Amino acid sequence: MRRAPQATLVVLVALALALLVAGCGASPGSGGDEPRDEAPQGPARVDVANAGEVTLTVWDQEVRGGQAAQIRRLNAAFERRYPNVTIERVARSFTDLNTTLKLALSGDDAPDVVQANQGRPVMGQLVRGGLLRPLTRYAQAFGWEDRYSEVLLDLNRFSPDGRRFGEGELFGLSQMGEIVGLFFDTRAVPTPPRTFAELEGLLEQAERDGDVPVAFGNLDGFPGIHLFQAVQNAFTPPRQTRDLVFARPGARFDTPENVAAATRLREWVQRGWLTPDFAGTSYDDAWQQFARGRGRFLVAGTWLVADLAERMGDRVGFVPVPTGGAGADPVALGGESLPFAVTRRSEHPDVAAAYIDFLTTSDAARVLVETGNLPAVRVDAPSATPLGQDVQEAWTTLTEREALVPYLDYATPTFYDDLTEAIQRLLAGRRSPAEFTRDVQGEYAEFVGDL
Amino acid sequence: MATSDLRAPGEPRRVAYLYLLPAFAVFALFVLAPLLHSAWISLFAWDGVTEGRWVGLENYEAVAGDPELRRAFLHALVLLVFFAVLPVAIGLALAAALSRTRVRGLTAFRTILFLPQVVALVVVAVMWRLIYAPERGLLNEGLRTVGLGALAQSWLGDFDLALPSIGLVGTWLMYGLAMVLFTAGVQKIPPSLYDAARVDGAGPVREFFAVTLPGLRNEVAVALTLTTIAALRTFDLVYLTTGGGPGGATSVPAFEVYERAFRGGEVGAAAALGICLAAMILVLALAIDRVAERAART
């Protein structure tokens, strides 16, 4: 055997490697930086009809049932009103959208409008990277600030550098509202509880009757966050949770109130007030068990309304989870659907903003109601089902009183994982309530320290 | 006369590298380039959006020092037992049994046992999630039917059972592959060896260690390599069944790569972890190869 050819191969490989390394010889993410144009001041003046031929690429995740129906109808209506605009819709699942958005927006062929989830994990990082356009000028032009409750707008606000959350520029607008509340089986619970004490009384009653008090499945992790926050709202003032989520100075997680909430939730587990084997039960199994009558209550989001109404008819009702004594101000975990935002690279920001406006008018809200959704803005059209009406009523009260508490997992880019893990440990009794709040605070402090 | 004519047929020639070029080009474009790009990114603190900051080997130090990741690698080793060791053992046992008897319809059995390999992993994960469901799940219902209801468990929700439960899915997934490889290999062993062993009075156990196992050396190496890679890069099963839960009890390195890169916005750290995982797989695959070769020489 001659050895010479091996040398050729080595040279070949080395050449290829050198070429490749040269090809990626810049810091990642450095190519995309363009000077940020100075935003003009004052309300924007938008004239879509005279904008010429425009193709608007929109990435959304409105793919299920009523959601898909409303966006198709509204897109068609927008194109009818402005024949010079074509909407090119790219529909993706929630997870798909969240994981591909960063790459898509930093590429040259970025879409014009995208749904960018609230909070630090998605919207915050996109704002930091300068990939979204502030919409405050359009908010003034279209009167969005009168259309929405303050607490809903705050969820879509960031400072232009992405460091401060819940204040600063508006970066998106959501179509629908959502509440994580209390569904109850009206056969076993004819009148819903009005106070936290009443709720616990009913849970105890269910336990005595040999029924499952709360249908709950935590295999997927996120239901634990919702249940914890439902109990947390009875102990921790909403201000404290909001300050934590928005990382306002001095906010922490290891407060006596949160320890008390964790202690109480752990007691619910110990008393057997949750579905047995909840740790291995999936979210879908849990709500389906509730629909079959196994479980008197279900803590879940209003996104289940259509499914539950279909299966249970008038056997199901909805109220915000009671948090205090009689006459206490209502508080509920909730927020709004993924906001539509305009990308920095869009060549038609005016048309994009007009499109977002169109999706969130009261006319659009009527379409939302007709397709079985809960509009974020006030609307005078009542829902077709009794359950939908319960939800509308709760939403009106909660937004009028600014009583919504945001999801904790908006707080840091990794908080979703940190929290689901910590809550699973708490529920299993692997960590005490005090250790639980300390663990979570540790992760939180690590992020806030870097801000 | 040209020099090439002086060469004996079959002697390596330079032109062979030209024939390799198309394959190498594809490999370089779709495997080498992304790999090197990952290695490059792993030297930065990068959130995937803003400009990355050069940190040298810090991400690798973090991989070594992170208790969460040490735990994930430990889980990967546990999965190695379920994905590689158990299937190979089961496959060998089945192959040995089949080498002693003639089974009618062997092809049909082989096809059935091989099926898990054909089914998409997503389907496998969804199916096993249903099987493991605490209520109305096939496993618990089965236990209750035969009077073993006390053994019914919250399989994927229990801190100690979740990882072995996922591991067993891996065993189910992989033993068919091992068995098909081994039964094919057994047919290659000359029957005269078995006859000789029997004449010498070897029992089934002796026969297995003296004839079957040495004859299957190469197949065992291939099976171990394939299953080891599958074990270490497990992602789909964990992602779809437990999402790393409960409380991180089933998190594995590949899952952490995804979490960090796509959810946590730590692309640099994720790339470093991915490189470490790839290196670990490579080392193990080489080791298996070495051991098999050494065994062949003795």
XYZ file of C-alpha atoms in Angstrom:
749
model
C 0.000 0.000 0.000
C 1.258 3.442 -0.903
C 0.790 6.173 1.657
C 0.751 9.157 -0.686
C -3.016 9.295 -1.385
C -3.650 9.757 2.292
C -1.828 13.056 2.139
C -4.121 14.157 -0.673
C -7.112 13.317 1.453
C -5.745 15.255 4.381
C -5.232 18.287 2.186
C -8.719 17.944 0.793
C -10.292 17.719 4.221
C -8.225 20.578 5.557
C -9.242 22.747 2.638
C -12.887 21.973 3.148
C -12.615 22.706 6.843
C -10.801 25.966 6.310
C -13.470 27.075 3.866
C -16.233 26.176 6.249
C -14.661 27.856 9.217
C -14.106 30.966 7.172
C -17.765 30.852 6.229
C -18.831 31.109 9.840
C -16.066 33.345 11.066
C -18.304 36.096 12.433
C -20.022 36.200 15.782
C -23.420 34.613 15.436
C -26.225 37.136 15.068
C -23.937 39.968 14.046
C -24.953 40.083 10.384
C -28.510 41.148 11.030
C -27.854 44.449 12.751
C -29.044 47.402 10.825
C -29.229 50.926 12.176
C -32.547 51.405 13.900
C -34.394 54.093 12.041
C -35.409 57.046 14.132
C -39.101 56.600 14.691
C -41.125 59.614 13.604
C -43.031 61.193 16.429
C -46.757 61.736 16.811
C -49.639 59.581 15.656
C -49.086 57.707 12.405
C -51.145 58.600 9.355
C -52.211 55.423 7.612
C -53.796 55.221 4.193
C -54.068 51.585 3.157
C -56.207 52.112 0.058
C -53.494 54.248 -1.524
C -50.563 52.093 -0.457
C -50.350 50.403 -3.858
C -50.197 46.662 -4.409
C -49.124 45.118 -1.104
C -48.607 41.505 -0.121
C -48.720 41.066 3.628
C -47.144 37.869 4.956
C -48.715 36.871 8.262
C -47.560 34.069 10.568
C -50.212 33.006 13.014
C -51.112 30.000 15.139
C -54.912 30.296 14.868
C -55.188 26.725 13.686
C -57.893 25.148 15.812
C -61.673 25.150 15.232
C -63.160 28.535 16.003
C -59.787 30.263 15.924
C -59.094 29.137 12.391
C -62.630 30.108 11.338
C -62.362 33.669 12.661
C -58.979 34.429 11.103
C -60.106 33.103 7.724
C -63.212 35.265 7.824
C -61.378 38.382 8.956
C -58.570 37.946 6.422
C -61.114 37.638 3.638
C -62.969 40.710 4.893
C -59.745 42.727 4.998
C -58.887 41.772 1.430
C -62.419 42.713 0.350
C -62.129 46.110 1.954
C -58.665 46.759 0.471
C -58.460 44.988 -2.900
C -54.868 46.211 -3.290
C -53.764 44.072 -0.329
C -53.127 40.337 -0.520
C -52.671 38.428 2.707
C -50.326 35.504 2.523
C -51.113 33.472 5.586
C -48.652 30.990 7.116
C -50.406 28.958 9.798
C -48.263 27.129 12.345
C -48.860 25.326 15.584
C -48.137 27.205 18.795
C -44.906 25.316 19.506
C -43.742 25.528 15.914
C -44.305 29.247 15.820
C -42.512 29.889 19.104
C -39.470 27.871 18.148
C -39.018 29.202 14.614
C -39.886 32.848 15.120
C -36.419 34.071 16.082
C -34.785 32.548 13.033
C -37.542 33.725 10.725
C -37.407 37.304 11.927
C -33.644 37.607 11.733
C -33.589 36.310 8.145
C -33.821 38.521 5.088
C -37.205 37.216 4.060
C -39.016 38.037 7.292
C -42.824 38.035 7.427
C -44.648 41.346 8.007
C -46.945 40.375 10.846
C -46.341 37.617 13.391
C -47.946 36.391 16.567
C -45.256 36.752 19.205
C -46.129 35.298 22.585
C -46.160 37.677 25.551
C -43.421 37.819 28.100
C -39.686 37.494 28.260
C -39.319 34.114 26.561
C -40.532 35.210 23.116
C -41.558 38.843 22.729
C -38.916 40.076 25.156
C -36.114 38.392 23.238
C -37.431 39.622 19.895
C -37.594 43.185 21.198
C -34.068 42.884 22.584
C -32.893 41.824 19.164
C -34.653 44.811 17.603
C -36.794 42.519 15.465
C -40.179 44.059 16.275
C -41.487 47.533 15.547
C -42.924 49.668 18.357
C -46.604 50.355 17.698
C -47.218 53.264 20.045
C -47.683 55.727 17.153
C -50.300 53.477 15.645
C -51.968 53.050 19.013
C -52.473 56.805 19.036
C -53.676 56.881 15.435
C -56.182 54.061 15.847
C -57.215 54.755 19.440
C -56.101 51.379 20.779
C -55.650 52.756 24.254
C -59.384 53.390 24.533
C -60.185 50.009 23.054
C -58.241 47.924 25.570
C -58.022 47.707 29.328
C -54.689 48.980 30.624
C -53.658 45.670 32.133
C -54.021 43.980 28.733
C -51.900 46.550 26.942
C -49.202 46.313 29.617
C -48.713 42.640 28.829
C -47.574 43.619 25.338
C -45.290 46.449 26.415
C -41.521 46.459 26.634
C -38.893 49.161 26.867
C -37.205 49.509 23.439
C -34.097 47.679 24.714
C -36.274 44.805 25.937
C -35.053 45.080 29.509
C -38.188 46.407 31.139
C -41.419 44.456 30.711
C -44.935 45.755 31.298
C -44.104 49.374 30.469
C -42.703 51.419 27.616
C -43.584 50.880 23.969
C -46.509 48.784 22.785
C -45.299 45.916 20.588
C -48.447 43.971 19.823
C -52.185 43.606 20.123
C -54.197 40.514 21.036
C -57.568 39.498 19.686
C -58.889 37.288 22.442
C -59.018 37.171 26.174
C -58.426 34.154 28.340
C -59.105 33.425 31.987
C -57.876 30.461 33.957
C -60.932 29.942 36.110
C -63.113 27.424 37.820
C -65.331 25.141 35.758
C -67.895 23.338 37.915
C -70.268 20.452 37.364
C -73.689 21.989 37.901
C -75.282 18.701 38.988
C -72.976 18.325 41.969
C -72.453 22.059 42.524
C -75.734 23.910 41.874
C -74.393 27.282 43.073
C -70.761 28.194 42.525
C -68.632 29.229 45.527
C -68.222 32.983 46.105
C -65.381 32.879 48.620
C -62.217 30.825 48.957
C -63.578 29.355 52.192
C -66.765 28.296 50.408
C -64.683 26.654 47.690
C -62.681 24.666 50.213
C -65.925 23.727 51.963
C -67.242 22.293 48.690
C -63.989 20.413 48.104
C -64.282 18.889 51.573
C -67.898 17.991 50.840
C -66.832 16.219 47.633
C -64.152 14.328 49.533
C -66.731 13.172 52.092
C -69.058 12.068 49.279
C -66.265 10.010 47.774
C -66.071 12.182 44.646
C -62.929 13.607 43.094
C -62.993 17.265 44.234
C -60.714 18.778 41.562
C -59.974 17.081 38.238
C -56.272 17.669 37.709
C -53.551 16.136 35.562
C -50.000 17.425 35.717
C -48.106 15.139 33.353
C -47.659 18.058 30.945
C -46.333 20.401 33.613
C -48.170 23.634 32.802
C -51.417 22.721 34.616
C -49.388 22.852 37.836
C -48.598 26.509 37.199
C -52.280 27.271 36.655
C -53.410 25.447 39.792
C -50.676 27.022 41.887
C -51.594 30.499 40.681
C -55.281 29.841 41.357
C -54.450 29.146 45.007
C -51.740 31.811 45.087
C -54.254 34.523 44.217
C -56.044 33.800 47.497
C -52.887 34.608 49.461
C -50.634 36.849 47.418
C -51.805 40.348 46.420
C -52.028 40.716 42.614
C -49.637 43.670 42.784
C -46.913 41.383 44.150
C -47.306 38.826 41.368
C -47.411 41.517 38.672
C -44.270 43.144 40.086
C -42.553 39.766 39.983
C -43.561 39.036 36.402
C -42.544 42.510 35.235
C -39.288 42.276 37.276
C -39.926 45.533 39.095
C -37.341 46.528 41.717
C -37.453 44.504 44.904
C -39.810 41.829 43.581
C -39.146 38.332 44.894
C -40.799 34.962 44.939
C -39.874 33.716 48.415
C -42.416 35.874 50.244
C -44.464 34.693 53.240
C -47.589 34.948 51.047
C -46.196 32.558 48.437
C -45.021 30.144 51.127
C -48.548 30.196 52.557
C -50.023 29.530 49.092
C -47.623 26.641 48.466
C -48.416 25.219 51.896
C -52.124 25.317 51.159
C -51.741 23.689 47.761
C -49.663 20.932 49.346
C -52.480 20.435 51.870
C -54.930 20.001 48.986
C -52.731 17.177 47.747
C -52.445 15.588 51.174
C -56.192 15.715 51.724
C -56.757 14.002 48.400
C -58.568 16.930 46.833
C -56.947 16.374 43.428
C -57.356 13.498 40.965
C -55.479 10.500 42.356
C -52.345 9.844 40.269
C -52.514 13.405 38.922
C -48.757 13.347 38.324
C -49.135 10.725 35.606
C -52.423 12.046 34.213
C -52.315 14.232 31.128
C -54.101 17.556 30.807
C -56.471 16.192 28.177
C -57.293 13.137 30.282
C -58.033 15.389 33.255
C -60.549 17.630 31.515
C -62.132 14.680 29.754
C -62.563 12.957 33.122
C -64.215 16.129 34.399
C -66.511 16.141 31.357
C -67.493 12.539 32.167
C -68.407 13.549 35.707
C -65.242 12.446 37.472
C -64.327 15.626 39.300
C -66.608 18.359 40.602
C -64.292 21.213 39.672
C -61.700 21.879 37.022
C -59.188 24.731 37.104
C -58.523 25.468 33.460
C -58.412 28.113 30.805
C -61.276 29.450 28.748
C -59.724 27.770 25.697
C -61.615 24.645 26.836
C -65.019 26.341 26.684
C -65.977 25.026 23.248
C -64.953 21.431 24.071
C -66.627 21.400 27.478
C -69.832 23.030 26.234
C -70.059 20.457 23.470
C -69.648 17.511 25.833
C -71.481 18.767 28.910
C -74.137 21.144 27.552
C -75.676 22.989 30.502
C -74.062 20.649 33.035
C -71.095 22.980 33.299
C -70.618 26.503 34.640
C -67.703 28.899 34.937
C -66.623 31.482 37.515
C -63.271 33.064 38.366
C -61.619 31.041 41.125
C -62.792 32.774 44.317
C -59.833 34.254 46.116
C -61.022 36.080 49.192
C -63.868 36.590 51.611
C -67.339 37.867 50.784
C -67.283 41.093 48.797
C -63.553 40.854 48.088
C -62.331 42.236 44.777
C -62.137 39.485 42.181
C -58.693 38.452 40.990
C -57.948 35.872 38.325
C -55.099 34.404 36.422
C -55.518 35.353 32.820
C -54.457 37.423 29.930
C -54.882 37.474 26.228
C -54.096 35.442 23.174
C -50.781 35.760 21.346
C -50.424 39.366 20.196
C -50.033 40.268 16.557
C -46.856 42.289 16.080
C -45.192 44.087 13.174
C -41.669 43.030 12.276
C -38.778 45.446 11.942
C -38.062 44.223 8.430
C -41.586 44.626 7.134
C -41.687 46.962 4.165
C -45.299 47.865 4.813
C -45.573 48.698 8.511
C -48.572 50.989 7.932
C -50.581 48.318 6.184
C -49.485 45.782 8.803
C -50.686 48.049 11.597
C -53.986 48.651 9.795
C -54.402 44.871 9.510
C -53.844 44.446 13.242
C -56.330 47.232 13.873
C -58.840 45.476 11.640
C -58.481 42.223 13.614
C -59.261 43.935 16.898
C -62.182 46.276 16.131
C -65.602 45.717 17.644
C -66.772 44.406 14.267
C -64.033 41.794 14.422
C -65.045 41.067 18.006
C -68.514 40.164 16.769
C -66.958 37.661 14.357
C -64.992 36.261 17.295
C -68.163 35.722 19.294
C -69.914 34.109 16.321
C -67.036 31.657 15.970
C -67.108 30.776 19.665
C -64.153 32.840 20.852
C -63.822 35.325 23.713
C -62.866 38.760 22.335
C -60.433 40.797 24.410
C -62.332 44.007 23.728
C -65.844 44.764 24.874
C -68.611 43.582 22.582
C -72.400 43.721 22.824
C -73.012 40.347 21.166
C -73.797 37.616 23.682
C -72.280 34.164 23.255
C -74.520 31.385 21.973
C -73.938 29.001 24.890
C -74.691 29.536 28.601
C -71.087 28.582 29.378
C -69.834 31.181 26.897
C -72.033 33.786 28.593
C -70.590 32.896 32.024
C -67.143 33.445 30.584
C -68.044 36.755 28.919
C -69.485 38.018 32.164
C -66.382 37.055 34.127
C -64.154 38.667 31.492
C -66.065 41.963 31.583
C -65.832 42.160 35.370
C -62.161 41.213 35.490
C -61.000 43.611 32.770
C -63.120 46.506 34.079
C -61.563 46.121 37.502
C -58.066 45.518 36.084
C -58.105 42.308 38.101
C -56.112 39.982 35.842
C -52.876 38.475 37.100
C -50.377 37.461 34.386
C -48.878 33.997 33.982
C -45.780 33.583 36.112
C -43.859 31.941 33.274
C -43.682 35.275 31.413
C -41.160 36.402 34.007
C -37.904 34.954 32.644
C -36.921 33.077 29.475
C -36.521 29.827 31.418
C -39.231 30.329 34.046
C -41.657 27.896 32.441
C -39.271 24.995 32.972
C -38.093 26.233 36.336
C -41.647 26.531 37.621
C -43.084 23.305 36.226
C -40.174 21.395 37.714
C -40.424 23.124 41.083
C -44.199 22.693 41.294
C -43.990 19.000 40.408
C -41.510 18.581 43.262
C -43.717 20.559 45.650
C -46.823 18.529 44.820
C -44.929 15.256 45.236
C -43.669 16.412 48.634
C -40.050 16.259 47.476
C -39.560 19.896 48.481
C -41.224 21.737 51.347
C -43.203 24.905 50.569
C -40.357 27.052 51.905
C -37.769 25.159 49.859
C -40.022 25.480 46.816
C -40.174 29.265 47.032
C -36.410 29.400 47.676
C -35.669 27.249 44.600
C -37.839 29.417 42.374
C -36.408 32.628 43.831
C -32.920 31.307 43.083
C -33.725 30.888 39.390
C -35.514 34.228 39.307
C -32.634 36.102 40.939
C -30.194 34.623 38.440
C -32.158 36.166 35.575
C -32.929 39.501 37.215
C -29.270 39.892 38.171
C -28.339 39.808 34.482
C -30.882 42.422 33.430
C 4.201 2.875 -20.835
C 2.138 4.758 -18.220
C 2.964 4.068 -14.596
C -0.580 3.149 -13.755
C -0.297 0.076 -15.940
C 2.480 -1.203 -13.712
C 0.124 -1.372 -10.772
C -1.480 -4.615 -9.873
C -5.272 -4.666 -10.185
C -6.983 -3.682 -6.940
C -4.061 -1.501 -5.825
C -5.279 1.896 -4.489
C -5.124 4.670 -7.024
C -5.439 8.410 -6.588
C -8.411 8.575 -8.883
C -10.423 6.755 -6.211
C -10.595 9.998 -4.248
C -12.354 11.578 -7.178
C -15.037 8.921 -6.859
C -15.325 9.726 -3.166
C -15.784 13.409 -3.841
C -19.551 13.495 -4.514
C -20.303 11.621 -1.301
C -17.835 13.760 0.611
C -19.327 16.953 -0.776
C -22.805 16.003 0.394
C -21.420 14.907 3.750
C -19.438 18.124 4.155
C -22.407 20.295 3.261
C -25.037 18.630 5.413
C -23.048 17.093 8.269
C -19.604 18.617 8.605
C -20.614 22.211 7.989
C -23.479 22.259 10.510
C -21.287 20.422 13.002
C -18.490 22.951 12.673
C -20.960 25.798 12.783
C -22.352 24.401 16.045
C -18.839 24.117 17.425
C -18.265 27.742 16.464
C -21.506 28.917 18.073
C -20.642 26.946 21.211
C -17.822 29.408 21.864
C -20.262 32.288 22.270
C -22.846 33.414 24.776
C -25.656 33.852 22.269
C -29.409 34.205 22.769
C -30.176 33.519 19.110
C -31.210 37.107 18.406
C -28.735 39.745 19.507
C -25.031 39.643 18.690
C -23.137 36.825 20.382
C -20.379 37.495 22.919
C -17.158 35.452 22.660
C -16.706 33.375 25.798
C -14.196 30.759 24.616
C -14.616 27.493 26.452
C -16.835 28.860 29.210
C -19.892 27.064 27.869
C -18.005 23.776 28.131
C -16.953 24.539 31.687
C -20.603 25.211 32.432
C -21.591 21.848 30.954
C -19.117 20.137 33.261
C -20.206 22.093 36.305
C -23.985 22.128 35.901
C -25.650 19.643 38.287
C -28.782 19.633 36.097
C -26.717 18.449 33.149
C -24.816 15.890 35.181
C -28.210 14.517 36.143
C -29.267 14.489 32.474
C -26.159 12.529 31.465
C -26.785 10.110 34.316
C -30.294 9.567 32.971
C -28.805 8.905 29.535
C -26.660 6.154 31.065
C -29.739 4.607 32.658
C -31.433 4.691 29.261
C -28.356 2.990 27.824
C -29.201 -0.075 29.911
C -32.782 -0.099 28.634
C -32.075 0.802 25.008
C -28.875 -1.161 24.426
C -28.044 -3.762 27.064
C -31.509 -5.251 27.567
C -32.483 -5.447 23.862
C -29.181 -7.081 22.954
C -29.579 -9.597 25.791
C -33.164 -10.368 24.800
C -32.211 -10.537 21.136
C -29.400 -12.984 21.900
C -31.647 -15.184 23.990
C -34.259 -15.285 21.242
C -31.668 -15.949 18.563
C -30.158 -18.774 20.619
C -33.559 -20.336 21.116
C -34.324 -20.065 17.408
C -30.966 -21.599 16.523
C -31.962 -24.799 18.291
C -35.404 -25.239 16.822
C -37.027 -24.837 13.487
C -39.984 -22.506 13.682
C -42.573 -22.395 10.984
C -43.477 -18.882 9.860
C -40.263 -17.417 11.201
C -40.396 -14.610 8.659
C -43.793 -13.558 9.938
C -42.544 -13.446 13.527
C -39.493 -11.507 12.487
C -41.626 -8.969 10.685
C -43.896 -8.527 13.695
C -41.017 -8.166 16.130
C -39.369 -5.667 13.817
C -42.504 -3.523 13.544
C -41.646 -1.116 16.400
C -38.690 0.007 14.284
C -40.975 0.883 11.410
C -43.539 2.890 13.367
C -42.846 6.629 13.667
C -41.505 7.541 17.105
C -44.242 10.095 17.615
C -46.831 7.353 17.236
C -44.869 5.146 19.605
C -44.727 7.903 22.219
C -48.420 8.741 21.994
C -49.336 5.065 22.173
C -47.208 4.401 25.244
C -48.525 7.514 26.929
C -51.982 5.971 26.590
C -50.729 2.591 27.821
C -49.157 4.189 30.899
C -52.163 6.433 31.708
C -53.103 5.903 35.371
C -56.800 5.645 34.622
C -58.051 3.618 31.653
C -54.451 2.987 30.652
C -53.856 -0.489 29.258
C -51.136 -1.364 31.759
C -53.009 -0.386 34.913
C -56.296 -1.835 33.636
C -54.488 -5.068 32.835
C -53.014 -5.228 36.319
C -56.418 -4.581 37.856
C -58.038 -7.265 35.702
C -55.650 -9.948 36.932
C -56.066 -8.853 40.531
C -52.806 -6.973 40.794
C -54.504 -3.589 41.149
C -52.190 -2.799 44.055
C -49.322 -2.627 41.572
C -51.113 -0.048 39.406
C -48.974 3.060 39.292
C -48.802 6.580 38.016
C -46.048 5.307 35.720
C -44.922 8.492 34.025
C -45.723 10.732 36.986
C -43.668 8.948 39.632
C -40.196 10.343 40.316
C -38.612 6.886 40.512
C -40.636 5.068 37.858
C -40.811 7.642 35.074
C -37.312 7.055 33.712
C -37.483 3.234 33.740
C -40.940 3.486 32.154
C -39.502 5.468 29.258
C -36.581 3.055 29.195
C -38.905 0.101 28.749
C -40.400 1.768 25.689
C -36.853 1.866 24.363
C -36.392 -1.826 25.089
C -39.606 -2.610 23.236
C -38.430 -0.403 20.394
C -34.978 -1.933 20.056
C -35.140 -5.648 20.832
C -36.797 -6.432 17.505
C -33.914 -4.815 15.669
C -31.371 -6.780 17.709
C -33.248 -10.015 17.210
C -33.546 -9.625 13.450
C -29.826 -8.934 13.208
C -28.987 -11.945 15.362
C -31.314 -14.476 13.718
C -29.874 -13.471 10.369
C -26.395 -13.918 11.806
C -27.175 -17.311 13.272
C -28.127 -18.651 9.839
C -24.630 -17.744 8.702
C -22.982 -19.940 11.346
C -22.124 -23.289 9.732
C -24.425 -26.047 11.085
C -21.345 -28.259 11.336
C -20.200 -26.188 14.328
C -23.448 -26.934 16.127
C -23.186 -30.609 15.205
C -19.636 -30.693 16.520
C -20.690 -29.028 19.757
C -23.477 -31.513 20.213
C -21.219 -34.438 19.499
C -18.893 -33.093 22.168
C -21.847 -33.162 24.552
C -22.365 -29.417 24.914
C -25.664 -28.344 26.506
C -27.640 -25.362 25.306
C -25.705 -22.933 27.534
C -22.299 -24.229 26.501
C -23.382 -24.232 22.890
C -24.476 -20.611 23.162
C -21.170 -19.400 24.574
C -18.964 -21.614 22.406
C -20.720 -21.300 19.053
C -23.563 -18.806 18.843
C -22.043 -15.835 20.685
C -18.637 -15.886 18.946
C -20.409 -16.318 15.621
C -22.542 -13.244 16.272
C -19.698 -10.958 17.318
C -20.087 -8.560 14.420
C -23.856 -8.459 14.692
C -23.608 -7.729 18.420
C -21.241 -4.857 17.675
C -23.607 -3.417 15.088
C -26.632 -3.819 17.355
C -24.825 -2.237 20.310
C -23.666 0.688 18.216
C -27.119 1.400 16.810
C -28.911 1.039 20.129
C -26.327 3.067 22.020
C -26.715 5.944 19.613
C -30.495 5.697 19.911
C -30.235 5.707 23.710
C -27.986 8.732 23.972
C -29.807 10.887 21.513
C -33.284 10.098 22.872
C -35.380 13.200 22.541
C -38.759 12.457 20.983
C -39.853 9.953 23.598
C -39.079 12.254 26.506
C -40.457 15.342 24.803
C -43.745 13.663 23.987
C -44.333 11.592 27.106
C -43.132 13.564 30.124
C -41.521 16.758 28.867
C -38.584 15.979 31.150
C -40.820 15.730 34.221
C -41.738 15.032 36.914
C -39.408 17.569 38.443
C -36.688 16.884 35.867
C -36.623 13.150 36.613
C -36.547 12.242 32.915
C -34.516 15.063 31.423
C -31.825 13.800 29.049
C -29.019 15.671 27.252
C -30.732 15.899 23.853
C -33.869 17.262 25.510
C -31.791 19.848 27.368
C -30.217 20.920 24.075
C -33.673 21.632 22.693
C -34.839 23.380 25.840
C -31.822 25.630 25.953
C -31.663 26.464 22.269
C -35.315 26.958 21.462
C -36.966 27.829 24.733
C -34.377 29.305 27.067
C -32.546 31.404 24.505
C -29.120 29.972 25.402
C -28.036 28.889 21.959
C -24.311 28.903 22.728
C -24.714 26.722 25.797
C -27.008 24.385 23.869
C -24.443 24.049 21.082
C -21.714 23.210 23.605
C -23.934 20.570 25.152
C -24.750 19.161 21.712
C -21.057 18.909 20.843
C -20.352 17.127 24.134
C -23.173 14.696 23.454
C -21.907 14.024 19.926
C -18.397 13.449 21.279
C -19.710 11.052 23.903
C -21.625 9.071 21.283
C -18.579 8.942 19.037
C -16.317 7.727 21.840
C -18.766 5.009 22.858
C -19.286 3.858 19.259
C -15.510 3.679 18.725
C -15.079 1.777 21.985
C -17.691 -0.783 20.974
C -15.961 -1.181 17.631
C -12.566 -1.641 19.304
C -13.833 -4.242 21.731
C -15.498 -6.203 18.948
C -12.322 -6.103 16.858
C -10.169 -7.221 19.748
C -12.555 -10.061 20.440
C -12.282 -11.065 16.788
C -8.498 -11.380 17.058
C -8.478 -13.555 20.180
